[in-house]
Coordinates of C-alpha atoms in Angstrom, one line a residue:
Chain A
A1 CA 114.4 106.7 115.2
Q2 CA 112.3 108.2 117.9
T3 CA 111.8 106.3 121.1
V4 CA 109.6 106.9 124.1
T5 CA 110.4 105.5 127.5
Q6 CA 108.1 105.1 130.5
S7 CA 110.2 103.4 133.1
Q8 CA 107.6 103.1 135.9
P9 CA 105.2 100.2 135.1
E10 CA 102.8 101.1 138.0
M11 CA 102.0 103.9 140.3
S12 CA 99.5 104.4 143.0
V13 CA 98.0 107.6 144.5
Q14 CA 95.6 108.5 147.3
E15 CA 92.4 110.1 146.2
A16 CA 92.7 113.9 146.2
E17 CA 96.5 113.8 146.2
T18 CA 98.8 114.7 143.3
V19 CA 100.8 112.2 141.2
T20 CA 103.4 112.7 138.5
L21 CA 103.9 110.2 135.7
S22 CA 107.3 110.2 134.0
C23 CA 108.1 110.0 130.4
T24 CA 111.4 110.5 128.4
Y25 CA 111.9 110.4 124.7
D26 CA 114.6 110.6 122.2
T27 CA 114.5 112.4 118.9
S28 CA 116.8 114.3 116.6
E29 CA 114.0 116.5 115.5
S30 CA 113.6 120.0 116.9
D31 CA 109.8 120.3 116.3
Y32 CA 107.4 117.7 117.3
Y33 CA 104.3 117.0 119.4
L34 CA 104.0 115.0 122.6
F35 CA 100.8 113.5 124.0
W36 CA 99.5 111.7 127.0
Y37 CA 96.7 109.2 126.4
K38 CA 94.5 107.6 129.0
Q39 CA 93.1 104.1 128.6
P40 CA 90.5 103.1 131.3
P41 CA 90.0 99.4 131.8
S42 CA 88.2 97.9 128.7
R43 CA 87.8 101.3 127.1
Q44 CA 89.5 103.1 124.3
M45 CA 92.5 105.4 124.6
I46 CA 91.5 109.1 124.9
L47 CA 93.7 112.1 124.6
V48 CA 94.5 113.7 127.9
I49 CA 96.8 116.5 126.9
R50 CA 99.1 117.6 124.1
Q51 CA 102.3 119.7 124.0
E52 CA 103.9 121.4 121.0
A53 CA 107.6 121.3 121.3
Y54 CA 108.0 124.8 120.0
K55 CA 105.9 126.2 122.9
Q56 CA 107.8 126.9 126.0
Q57 CA 104.7 127.1 128.1
N58 CA 103.6 123.8 129.7
A59 CA 100.2 122.6 128.6
T60 CA 97.4 122.5 131.1
E61 CA 93.9 120.9 130.9
N62 CA 92.0 121.3 134.1
R63 CA 93.6 118.9 136.7
F64 CA 96.1 117.7 134.2
S65 CA 99.3 119.5 133.4
V66 CA 102.7 118.6 132.0
N67 CA 106.3 119.5 132.8
F68 CA 108.0 119.7 129.5
Q69 CA 111.8 119.9 129.6
K70 CA 112.9 120.0 126.0
A71 CA 116.6 119.9 126.7
A72 CA 116.3 117.0 129.0
K73 CA 113.7 115.3 126.6
S74 CA 111.4 114.8 129.5
F75 CA 107.6 115.1 129.4
S76 CA 105.9 114.3 132.7
L77 CA 102.2 114.4 133.5
K78 CA 100.9 115.8 136.7
I79 CA 97.4 114.9 137.9
S80 CA 96.2 117.1 140.7
D81 CA 93.3 116.2 143.1
S82 CA 93.3 112.6 141.9
Q83 CA 89.9 111.0 141.4
L84 CA 88.8 107.4 141.3
G85 CA 88.0 107.9 137.6
D86 CA 91.7 108.7 136.9
A87 CA 92.6 105.0 137.5
A88 CA 93.7 103.8 134.1
M89 CA 96.7 103.0 131.9
Y90 CA 98.5 106.2 130.7
F91 CA 100.6 106.3 127.6
C92 CA 103.1 108.9 126.6
A93 CA 103.4 109.4 122.8
Y94 CA 105.4 111.3 120.3
R95 CA 104.7 112.5 116.8
P96 CA 106.9 114.5 114.3
Y97 CA 105.7 118.1 113.6
T98 CA 105.3 117.9 109.9
G99 CA 105.2 115.5 107.0
A100 CA 103.0 112.7 106.0
N101 CA 104.4 110.6 108.8
S102 CA 101.6 111.0 111.3
K103 CA 102.2 107.8 113.2
L104 CA 102.4 108.0 117.0
T105 CA 105.3 106.4 118.8
F106 CA 104.2 105.2 122.2
G107 CA 105.8 104.3 125.5
K108 CA 105.0 101.1 127.3
G109 CA 102.4 102.8 129.5
I110 CA 102.0 103.1 133.2
T111 CA 99.1 101.7 135.2
L112 CA 97.8 104.2 137.7
S113 CA 95.7 103.1 140.6
V114 CA 93.8 105.5 142.9
R115 CA 93.2 104.5 146.5
P116 CA 90.0 105.8 148.1
Chain B
E1 CA 80.2 112.0 121.1
P2 CA 81.3 110.0 118.1
E3 CA 83.5 107.1 118.8
V4 CA 85.6 104.6 116.9
T5 CA 84.2 101.1 117.3
Q6 CA 85.9 97.7 116.7
T7 CA 84.6 94.2 116.3
P8 CA 85.0 91.7 117.7
S9 CA 86.3 92.6 121.1
H10 CA 88.0 89.2 121.4
Q11 CA 89.0 86.7 118.8
V12 CA 90.6 83.3 119.3
T13 CA 92.0 81.6 116.2
Q14 CA 94.2 78.7 115.3
M15 CA 97.7 79.3 113.9
G16 CA 97.5 79.5 110.1
Q17 CA 94.0 80.8 110.0
E18 CA 92.9 84.1 108.4
V19 CA 91.3 86.7 110.6
I20 CA 89.7 90.0 109.8
L21 CA 89.5 92.7 112.4
R22 CA 86.9 95.4 111.8
C23 CA 86.8 99.0 112.6
V24 CA 84.2 101.7 112.1
P25 CA 86.1 105.1 112.2
I26 CA 84.4 108.3 113.0
S27 CA 82.3 109.3 110.1
N28 CA 83.9 112.5 108.9
H29 CA 87.5 111.3 109.4
L30 CA 89.7 110.7 106.5
Y31 CA 92.8 109.1 108.0
F32 CA 92.9 105.6 109.4
Y33 CA 95.4 103.7 111.4
W34 CA 96.1 100.3 112.9
Y35 CA 98.3 99.8 116.0
R36 CA 99.0 96.8 118.1
Q37 CA 100.2 96.0 121.5
I38 CA 101.7 92.7 122.4
L39 CA 101.1 91.9 126.1
G40 CA 103.6 93.8 128.2
Q41 CA 105.1 95.7 125.3
K42 CA 104.6 99.0 123.7
V43 CA 101.8 100.1 121.4
E44 CA 103.3 99.8 117.9
F45 CA 102.3 101.5 114.7
L46 CA 101.3 99.1 111.9
V47 CA 99.8 101.1 109.0
S48 CA 98.2 104.3 108.1
F49 CA 95.6 104.7 105.3
Y50 CA 94.3 107.6 103.3
N51 CA 92.3 108.0 100.1
N52 CA 92.0 104.2 99.7
E53 CA 95.7 103.5 99.9
I54 CA 98.4 102.9 102.4
S55 CA 100.2 106.1 103.4
E56 CA 102.8 104.4 105.6
K57 CA 103.5 101.0 107.0
S58 CA 105.9 99.6 109.6
E59 CA 108.3 96.7 109.3
I60 CA 105.7 94.6 111.2
F61 CA 103.2 95.1 108.4
D62 CA 104.5 92.4 106.1
D63 CA 102.8 90.5 103.3
Q64 CA 100.6 88.7 105.8
F65 CA 98.8 91.9 106.6
S66 CA 96.4 93.9 104.4
V67 CA 94.0 96.7 105.0
E68 CA 90.9 97.7 103.2
R69 CA 88.0 100.1 103.3
P70 CA 85.4 97.9 101.7
D71 CA 82.6 100.5 102.0
G72 CA 82.1 104.0 103.2
S73 CA 82.2 103.1 106.9
N74 CA 84.3 100.0 107.6
F75 CA 88.1 99.8 107.8
T76 CA 89.5 96.3 108.1
L77 CA 92.8 94.6 109.0
K78 CA 93.3 91.1 107.6
I79 CA 95.9 88.7 108.7
R80 CA 96.2 86.0 106.1
S81 CA 97.9 83.2 108.0
T82 CA 98.1 84.0 111.7
K83 CA 101.2 83.2 113.7
L84 CA 101.5 82.7 117.5
E85 CA 103.4 86.0 117.6
D86 CA 100.4 87.9 116.1
S87 CA 98.6 87.5 119.5
A88 CA 98.1 91.1 120.6
M89 CA 95.6 93.8 121.2
Y90 CA 94.9 95.6 117.9
F91 CA 93.8 99.2 118.0
C92 CA 92.1 101.1 115.2
A93 CA 92.3 104.9 115.1
S94 CA 91.1 107.7 112.9
S95 CA 91.7 111.3 112.5
E96 CA 90.1 114.2 110.7
A97 CA 93.3 115.4 109.1
S98 CA 96.9 114.5 108.9
G99 CA 99.9 116.2 110.5
G100 CA 101.2 116.6 114.0
Q101 CA 98.4 118.6 115.7
E102 CA 95.3 116.5 114.9
T103 CA 94.0 114.1 117.4
Q104 CA 93.9 110.4 116.6
Y105 CA 90.8 108.8 118.1
F106 CA 91.2 105.2 119.2
G107 CA 88.8 102.3 119.3
P108 CA 88.6 100.0 122.3
G109 CA 90.7 97.3 120.6
T110 CA 90.4 93.7 119.5
R111 CA 92.2 91.2 121.6
L112 CA 93.5 88.5 119.3
L113 CA 94.8 85.2 120.6
V114 CA 96.4 82.8 118.2
L115 CA 96.7 79.2 119.5

């Protein structure tokens, strides 16, 4: 079974600084997708960034980028130039590449606070 | 931008009572999901639903749970006889297609408290 681990429950970053959120996972599959979701307080989870395991290039979306280390099964999220609006719970998630099994397997999440 | 909505935002119920959690998925989406998060724990998959039937369900989704799409817009999760351990945040999600690449869009959740 696949598992996703986010070992840091909380992190804090100064506005305009860079922060990295860690995530590791375990799977026997060779092809899969990894996701970071953001959940602001009292709001729904929204997709921040997605990485296909077969792609060597790390995904980037504006100020958000990932460091995907397939051999180490590590998938960290880097937020550059942190803004107050980045304060939220961040979830790392895994999904197999193919098949009808489209469920997401989530980590426990990490609460990110941004200091002005 | 279209959003998944859920009602109610909070629900308090007595143990043994039935609850129905409601979700309105994004209108052109075909795949629907329920997840839950017990306080301090991981978000867990409960069930996926497509073409008016369950595609997959987890071990958590036992006979106390059921899902339904009663009309063209709502997607409901029913818990027949709630237990204390059902207290959690319940998230509905929908996606346009199935498979690894499509994005699941989540609702804001319903916080269920069973007393």
